[in-house]
Coordinates of C-alpha atoms and ligand atoms in Angstrom, one line a residue:
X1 CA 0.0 0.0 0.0
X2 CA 3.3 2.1 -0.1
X3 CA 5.5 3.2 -2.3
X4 CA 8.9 2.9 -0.8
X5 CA 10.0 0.3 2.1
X6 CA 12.1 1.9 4.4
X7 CA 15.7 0.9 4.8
X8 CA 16.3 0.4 8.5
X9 CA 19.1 0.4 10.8
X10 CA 21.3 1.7 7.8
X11 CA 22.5 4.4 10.4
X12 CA 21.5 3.0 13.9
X13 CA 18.2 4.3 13.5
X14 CA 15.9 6.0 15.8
X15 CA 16.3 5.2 19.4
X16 CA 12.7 6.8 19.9
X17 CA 10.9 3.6 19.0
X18 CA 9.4 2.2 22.0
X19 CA 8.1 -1.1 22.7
X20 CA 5.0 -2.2 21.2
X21 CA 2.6 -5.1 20.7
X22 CA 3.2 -7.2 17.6
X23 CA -0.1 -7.3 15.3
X24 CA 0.1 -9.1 12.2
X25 CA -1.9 -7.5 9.4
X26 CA -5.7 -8.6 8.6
X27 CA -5.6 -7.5 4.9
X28 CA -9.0 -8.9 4.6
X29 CA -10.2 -6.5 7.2
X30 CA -8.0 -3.5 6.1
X31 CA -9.2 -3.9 2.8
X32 CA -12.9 -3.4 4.3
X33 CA -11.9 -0.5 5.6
X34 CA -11.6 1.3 2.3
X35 CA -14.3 2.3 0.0
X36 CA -12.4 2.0 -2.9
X37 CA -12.5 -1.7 -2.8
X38 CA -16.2 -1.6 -2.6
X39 CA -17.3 -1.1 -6.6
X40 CA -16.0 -4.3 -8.3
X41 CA -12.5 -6.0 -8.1
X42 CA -10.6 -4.9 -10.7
X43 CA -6.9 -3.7 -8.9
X44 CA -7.3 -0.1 -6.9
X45 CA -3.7 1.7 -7.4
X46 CA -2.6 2.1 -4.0
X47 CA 0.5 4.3 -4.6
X48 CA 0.6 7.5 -2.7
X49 CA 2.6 9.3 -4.3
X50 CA 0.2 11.7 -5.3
X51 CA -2.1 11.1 -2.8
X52 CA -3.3 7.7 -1.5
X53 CA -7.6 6.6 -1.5
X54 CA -8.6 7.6 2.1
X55 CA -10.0 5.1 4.7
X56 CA -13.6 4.8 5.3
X57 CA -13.2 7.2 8.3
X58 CA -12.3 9.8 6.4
X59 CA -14.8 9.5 3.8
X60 CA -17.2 9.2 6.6
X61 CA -16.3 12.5 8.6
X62 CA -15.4 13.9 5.8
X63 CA -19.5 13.2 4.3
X64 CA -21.1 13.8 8.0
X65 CA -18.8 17.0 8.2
X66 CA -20.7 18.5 4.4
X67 CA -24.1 17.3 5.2
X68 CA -24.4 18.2 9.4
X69 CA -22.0 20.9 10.2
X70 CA -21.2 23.0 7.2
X71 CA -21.3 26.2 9.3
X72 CA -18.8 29.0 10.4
X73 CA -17.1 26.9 13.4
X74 CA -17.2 28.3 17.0
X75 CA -20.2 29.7 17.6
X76 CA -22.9 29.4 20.6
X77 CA -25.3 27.6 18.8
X78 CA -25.5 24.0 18.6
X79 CA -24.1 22.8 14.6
X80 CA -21.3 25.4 15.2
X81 CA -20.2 24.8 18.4
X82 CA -20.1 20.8 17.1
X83 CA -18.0 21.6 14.3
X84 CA -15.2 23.3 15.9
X85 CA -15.1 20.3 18.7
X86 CA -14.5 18.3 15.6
X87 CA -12.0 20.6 14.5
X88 CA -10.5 20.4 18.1
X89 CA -10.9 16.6 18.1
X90 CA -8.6 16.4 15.1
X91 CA -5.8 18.3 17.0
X92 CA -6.4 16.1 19.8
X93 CA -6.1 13.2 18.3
X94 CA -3.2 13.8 16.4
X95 CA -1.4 15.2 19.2
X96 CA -1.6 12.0 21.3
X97 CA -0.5 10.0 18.3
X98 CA 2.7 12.0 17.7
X99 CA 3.5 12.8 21.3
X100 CA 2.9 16.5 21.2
X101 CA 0.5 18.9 23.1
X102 CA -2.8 19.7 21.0
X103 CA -1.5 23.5 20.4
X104 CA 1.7 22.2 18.3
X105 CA -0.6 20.7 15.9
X106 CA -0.9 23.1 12.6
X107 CA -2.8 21.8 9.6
X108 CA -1.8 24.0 6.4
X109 CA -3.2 23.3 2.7
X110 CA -0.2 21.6 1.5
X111 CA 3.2 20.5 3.1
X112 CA 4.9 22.7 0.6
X113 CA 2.4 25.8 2.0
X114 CA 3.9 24.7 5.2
X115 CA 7.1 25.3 4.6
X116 CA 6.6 28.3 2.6
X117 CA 5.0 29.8 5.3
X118 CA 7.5 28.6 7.7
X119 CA 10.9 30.0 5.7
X120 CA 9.1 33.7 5.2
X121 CA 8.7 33.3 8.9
X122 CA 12.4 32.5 9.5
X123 CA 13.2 35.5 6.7
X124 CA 12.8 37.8 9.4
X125 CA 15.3 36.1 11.9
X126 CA 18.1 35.3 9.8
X127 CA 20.5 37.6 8.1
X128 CA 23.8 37.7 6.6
X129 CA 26.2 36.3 8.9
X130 CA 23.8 33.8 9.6
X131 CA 23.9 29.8 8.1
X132 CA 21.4 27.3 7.2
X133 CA 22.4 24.0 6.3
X134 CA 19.8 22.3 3.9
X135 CA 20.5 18.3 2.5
X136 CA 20.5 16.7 -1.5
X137 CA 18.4 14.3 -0.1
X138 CA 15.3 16.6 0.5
X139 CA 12.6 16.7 -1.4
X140 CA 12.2 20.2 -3.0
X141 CA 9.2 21.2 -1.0
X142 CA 11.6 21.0 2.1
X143 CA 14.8 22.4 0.4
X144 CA 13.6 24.8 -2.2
X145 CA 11.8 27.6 -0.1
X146 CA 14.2 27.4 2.4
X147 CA 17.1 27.9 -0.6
X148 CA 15.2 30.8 -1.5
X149 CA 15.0 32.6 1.6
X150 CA 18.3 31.9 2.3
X151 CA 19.5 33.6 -0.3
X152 CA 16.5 36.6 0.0
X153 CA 17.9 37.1 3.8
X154 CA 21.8 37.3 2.4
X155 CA 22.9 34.3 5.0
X156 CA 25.0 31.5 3.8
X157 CA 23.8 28.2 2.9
X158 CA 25.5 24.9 3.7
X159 CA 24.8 22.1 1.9
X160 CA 25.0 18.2 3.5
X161 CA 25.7 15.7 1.1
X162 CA 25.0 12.5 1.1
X163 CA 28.3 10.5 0.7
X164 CA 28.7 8.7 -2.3
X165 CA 30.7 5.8 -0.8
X166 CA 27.4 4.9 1.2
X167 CA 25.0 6.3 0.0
X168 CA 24.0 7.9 3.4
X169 CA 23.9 11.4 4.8
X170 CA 27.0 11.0 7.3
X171 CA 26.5 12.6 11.0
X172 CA 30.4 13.2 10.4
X173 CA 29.6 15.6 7.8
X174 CA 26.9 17.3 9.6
X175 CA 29.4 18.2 12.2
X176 CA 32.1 19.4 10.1
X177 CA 29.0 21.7 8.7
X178 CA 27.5 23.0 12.1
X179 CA 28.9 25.9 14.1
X180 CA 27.9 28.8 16.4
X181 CA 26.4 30.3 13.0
X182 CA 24.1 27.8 12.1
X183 CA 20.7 29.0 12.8
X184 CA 18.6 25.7 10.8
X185 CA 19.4 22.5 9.8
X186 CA 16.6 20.7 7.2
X187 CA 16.5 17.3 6.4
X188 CA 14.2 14.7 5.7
X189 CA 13.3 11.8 8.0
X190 CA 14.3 8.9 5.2
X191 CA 15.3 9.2 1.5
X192 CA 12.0 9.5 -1.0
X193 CA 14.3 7.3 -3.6
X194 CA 15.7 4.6 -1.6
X195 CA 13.9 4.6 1.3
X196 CA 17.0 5.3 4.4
X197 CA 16.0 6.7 7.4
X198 CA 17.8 9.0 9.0
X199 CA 18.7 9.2 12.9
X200 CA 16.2 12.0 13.6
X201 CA 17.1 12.5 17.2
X202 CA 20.8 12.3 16.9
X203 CA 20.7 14.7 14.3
X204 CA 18.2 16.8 16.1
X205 CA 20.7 16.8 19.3
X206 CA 23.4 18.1 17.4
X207 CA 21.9 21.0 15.8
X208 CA 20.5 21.5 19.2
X209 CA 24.2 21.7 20.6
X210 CA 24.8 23.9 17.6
X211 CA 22.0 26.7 18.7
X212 CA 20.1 25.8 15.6
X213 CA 16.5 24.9 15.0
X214 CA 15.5 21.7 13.0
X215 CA 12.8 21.2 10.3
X216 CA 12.2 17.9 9.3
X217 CA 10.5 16.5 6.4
X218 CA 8.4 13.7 7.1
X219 CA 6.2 13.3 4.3
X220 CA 8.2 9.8 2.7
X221 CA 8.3 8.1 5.9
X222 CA 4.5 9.0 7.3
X223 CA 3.3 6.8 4.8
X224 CA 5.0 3.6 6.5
X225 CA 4.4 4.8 10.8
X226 CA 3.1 7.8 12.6
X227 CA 6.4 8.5 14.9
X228 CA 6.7 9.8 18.6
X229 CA 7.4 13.3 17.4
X230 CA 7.5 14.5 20.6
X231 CA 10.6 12.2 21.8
X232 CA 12.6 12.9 18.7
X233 CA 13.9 16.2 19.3
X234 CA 12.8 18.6 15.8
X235 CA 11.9 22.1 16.5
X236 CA 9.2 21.2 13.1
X237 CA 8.2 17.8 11.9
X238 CA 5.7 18.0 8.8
X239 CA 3.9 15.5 6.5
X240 CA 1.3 15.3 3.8
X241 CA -1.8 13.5 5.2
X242 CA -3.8 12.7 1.3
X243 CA -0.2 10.2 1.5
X244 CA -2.2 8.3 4.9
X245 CA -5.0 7.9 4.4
X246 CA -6.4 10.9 5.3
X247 CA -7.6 14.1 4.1
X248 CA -5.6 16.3 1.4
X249 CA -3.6 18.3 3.9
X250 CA -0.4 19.0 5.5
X251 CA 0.6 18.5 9.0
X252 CA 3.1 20.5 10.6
X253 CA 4.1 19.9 14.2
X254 CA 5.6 23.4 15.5
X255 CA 6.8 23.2 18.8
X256 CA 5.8 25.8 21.0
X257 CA 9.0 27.1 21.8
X258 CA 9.4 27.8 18.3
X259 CA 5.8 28.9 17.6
X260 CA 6.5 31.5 19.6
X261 CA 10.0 33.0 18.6
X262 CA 8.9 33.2 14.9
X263 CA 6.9 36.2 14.0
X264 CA 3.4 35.6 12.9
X265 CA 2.2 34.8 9.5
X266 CA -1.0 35.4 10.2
X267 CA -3.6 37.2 10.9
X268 CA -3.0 40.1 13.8
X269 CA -5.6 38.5 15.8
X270 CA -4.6 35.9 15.8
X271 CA -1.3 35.9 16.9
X272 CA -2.0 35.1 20.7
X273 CA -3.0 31.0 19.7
X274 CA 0.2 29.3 19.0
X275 CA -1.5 27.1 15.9
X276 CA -2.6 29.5 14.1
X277 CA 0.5 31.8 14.0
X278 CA 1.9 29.7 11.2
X279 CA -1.5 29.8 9.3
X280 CA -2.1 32.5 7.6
X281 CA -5.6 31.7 5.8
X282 CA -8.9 30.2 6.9
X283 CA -8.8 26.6 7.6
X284 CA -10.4 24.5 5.4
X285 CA -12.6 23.4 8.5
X286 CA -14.2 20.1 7.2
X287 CA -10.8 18.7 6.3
X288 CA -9.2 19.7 9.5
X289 CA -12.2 18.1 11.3
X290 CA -11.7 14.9 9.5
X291 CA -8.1 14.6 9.8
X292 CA -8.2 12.7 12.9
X293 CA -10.7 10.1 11.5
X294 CA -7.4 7.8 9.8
X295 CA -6.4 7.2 13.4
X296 CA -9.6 5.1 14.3
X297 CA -8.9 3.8 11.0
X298 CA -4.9 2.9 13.1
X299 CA -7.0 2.0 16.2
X300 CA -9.1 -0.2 14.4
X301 CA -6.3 -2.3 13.1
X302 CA -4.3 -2.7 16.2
X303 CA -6.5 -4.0 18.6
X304 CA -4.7 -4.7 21.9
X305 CA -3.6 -0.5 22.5
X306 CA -6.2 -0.1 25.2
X307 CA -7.0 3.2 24.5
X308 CA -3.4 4.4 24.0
X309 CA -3.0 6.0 20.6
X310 CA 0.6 6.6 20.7
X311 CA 0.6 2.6 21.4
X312 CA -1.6 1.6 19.0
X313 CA 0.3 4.0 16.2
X314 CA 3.6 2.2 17.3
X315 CA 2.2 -1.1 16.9
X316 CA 0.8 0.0 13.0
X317 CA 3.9 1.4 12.1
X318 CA 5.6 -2.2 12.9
X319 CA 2.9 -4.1 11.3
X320 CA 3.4 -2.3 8.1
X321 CA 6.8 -2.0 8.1
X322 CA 7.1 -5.4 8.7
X323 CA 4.4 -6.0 5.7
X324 CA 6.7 -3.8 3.7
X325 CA 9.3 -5.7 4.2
X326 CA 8.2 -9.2 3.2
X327 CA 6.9 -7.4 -0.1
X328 CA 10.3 -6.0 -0.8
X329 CA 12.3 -9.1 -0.8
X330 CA 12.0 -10.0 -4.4
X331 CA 12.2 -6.8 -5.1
X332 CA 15.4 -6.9 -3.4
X333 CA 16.8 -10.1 -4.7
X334 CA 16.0 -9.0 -8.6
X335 CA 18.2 -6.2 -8.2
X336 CA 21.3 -6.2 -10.4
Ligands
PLP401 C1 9.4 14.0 0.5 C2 8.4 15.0 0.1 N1 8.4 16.2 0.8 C3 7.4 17.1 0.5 C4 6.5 16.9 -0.5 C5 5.5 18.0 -0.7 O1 4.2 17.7 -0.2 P1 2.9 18.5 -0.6 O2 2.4 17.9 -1.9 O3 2.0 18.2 0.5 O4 3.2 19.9 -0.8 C6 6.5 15.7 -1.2 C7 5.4 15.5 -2.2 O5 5.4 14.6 -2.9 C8 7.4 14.8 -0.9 O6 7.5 13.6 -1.6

């Protein structure tokens, strides 16, 4: 149901994975679980690349959202005041599955929105003098608008390189790269060609060290687990949700330190609620309230969590990974 397997280990990978209970995947059931399977059986493209078919939970919100609560959110009376708990739900709900506190949860159009919003943000704290190290294994959504503002704001940018020897962005590098000028460090979780995760929280720690803030890009590795976001260390962690399952929107997890320290991007009155500062335009309020529904759809699937998201997105994340896995292994031994 993915389109990369993620290669794991290949640098001591995260030491944020707790434990978690083994479920081994009922594809029967999953499959229920998505409309798209319903109308006939010739093959559904599950790629998600451009954006994955959502889970019935979605779909369902996403209909009870357009057809009950259609209404400017946040109001006194009854539909209104429904809709922005659903709304609230959603940050809820994703804030226990990624270890974060309900007010670090942004939802933005796009993940690319995200970070253009983001780097006009950091425009008005970095200057010449200043450097930002970005990677050649980020995505352009990640890499290209902070390029840009590096250059707008006359700082210098670094560039890590992955080393050609391994294939792998070294941490060696990354320190040769970092020093009392570095002001951000961008990098993606795990490569979006071959699939290599990168050691998030060592790499967060050093920039830390450094003084710098981290952004990462998890939009390739989303697909394949929901992560503790919270243990890992990154100032901003962001993903694209119509790659989950989910509605088409981006997820950016600003912590609040950082929410804080950046100027607002949005509107004046709003500048006093942490989620909003990096959200310059109107929500789009029945996706954000049916962004939370994919992790029943999680819930659903791992059954032993107990009422534990964070548990029962640890145990997914295994149970595909470890689907992915088997899948790749002729994949694996067919390669040259
Ligand atoms: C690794 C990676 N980062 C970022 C993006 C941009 O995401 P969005 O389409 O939500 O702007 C993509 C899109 O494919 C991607 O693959």
């Amino acid at each position: 149901m993915t389109m990369t397997s993620l290669v794991r280990g290949a640098m001591g990978a995260s030491a944020t994975t707790r434990s978690y209970d083994r479920v081994v995947l009922d594809l029967e059931r999953i499959r229920s679980h998505f409309p798209a399977f319903d109308n006939g059986s010739e093959p559904r493209f599950f790629e998600n690349a451009g954006g994955s078919f959502a889970c019935r939970q979605t779909t369902d919100a996403l209909n009870r959202f357009y057809t009950e609560t259609k209404v400017q959110p946040y109001s006194k009376y009854q539909m209104s005041a429904t809709a922005g708990e659903l709304m609230d739900h959603s940050h809820e709900r994703w804030a226990q599955a990624l270890g974060v506190t309900n007010s670090e949860i942004v939802f933005g159009p796009s993940t690319s929105m995200n970070t253009y919003v983001l780097s006009h943000a950091f425009a008005e704290r970095i200057g010449p003098g200043d450097e930002v190290i970005v990677t050649n294994q980020d995505h352009e959504a990640n890499t290209g608008a902070t390029r840009r503002m590096v250059e707008s704001t006359g700082a210098t940018l670094r560039e890590w390189q992955v080393d050609p020897s391994f294939g792998l962005l070294g941490l060696d590098a990354l320190e040769g790269l970092l020093s009392a000028k570095t002001k951000l460090v961008t990098f993606p979780h795990c490569s979006n060609i071959v699939g290599t995760e990168n050691d998030v929280p060592a790499i967060c720690q050093l920039a830390r060290q450094a003084g710098a803030r981290t952004i990462v890009d998890g939009v390739s590795y989303a697909p394949h687990g929901f992560s503790d976001v919270g243990a890992m260390g990154a100032d901003v962690y962001l993903f694209s949700m119509y790659k989950t399952f989910s509605v088409h929107q981006g997820l950016m997890v600003l912590r609040d330190e950082l929410a804080h320290e950046l100027p607002n991007q949005s509107h004046y009155f709003n500048a006093d609620v942490a989620r909003k500062r990096m959200s310059p335009a109107g929500p789009d309020h029945a996706q954000v309230a049916s962004a939370g529904a994919v992790l029943d759809y999680v819930e659903a699937t791992t059954p032993n969590h107990e009422g534990d998201l964070r548990r029962a997105c640890e145990a997914a994340k295994h149970a595909w990974q470890e689907h992915e896995d088997a899948l790749l292994q002729p994949v694996l031994r067919n390669l040259p």
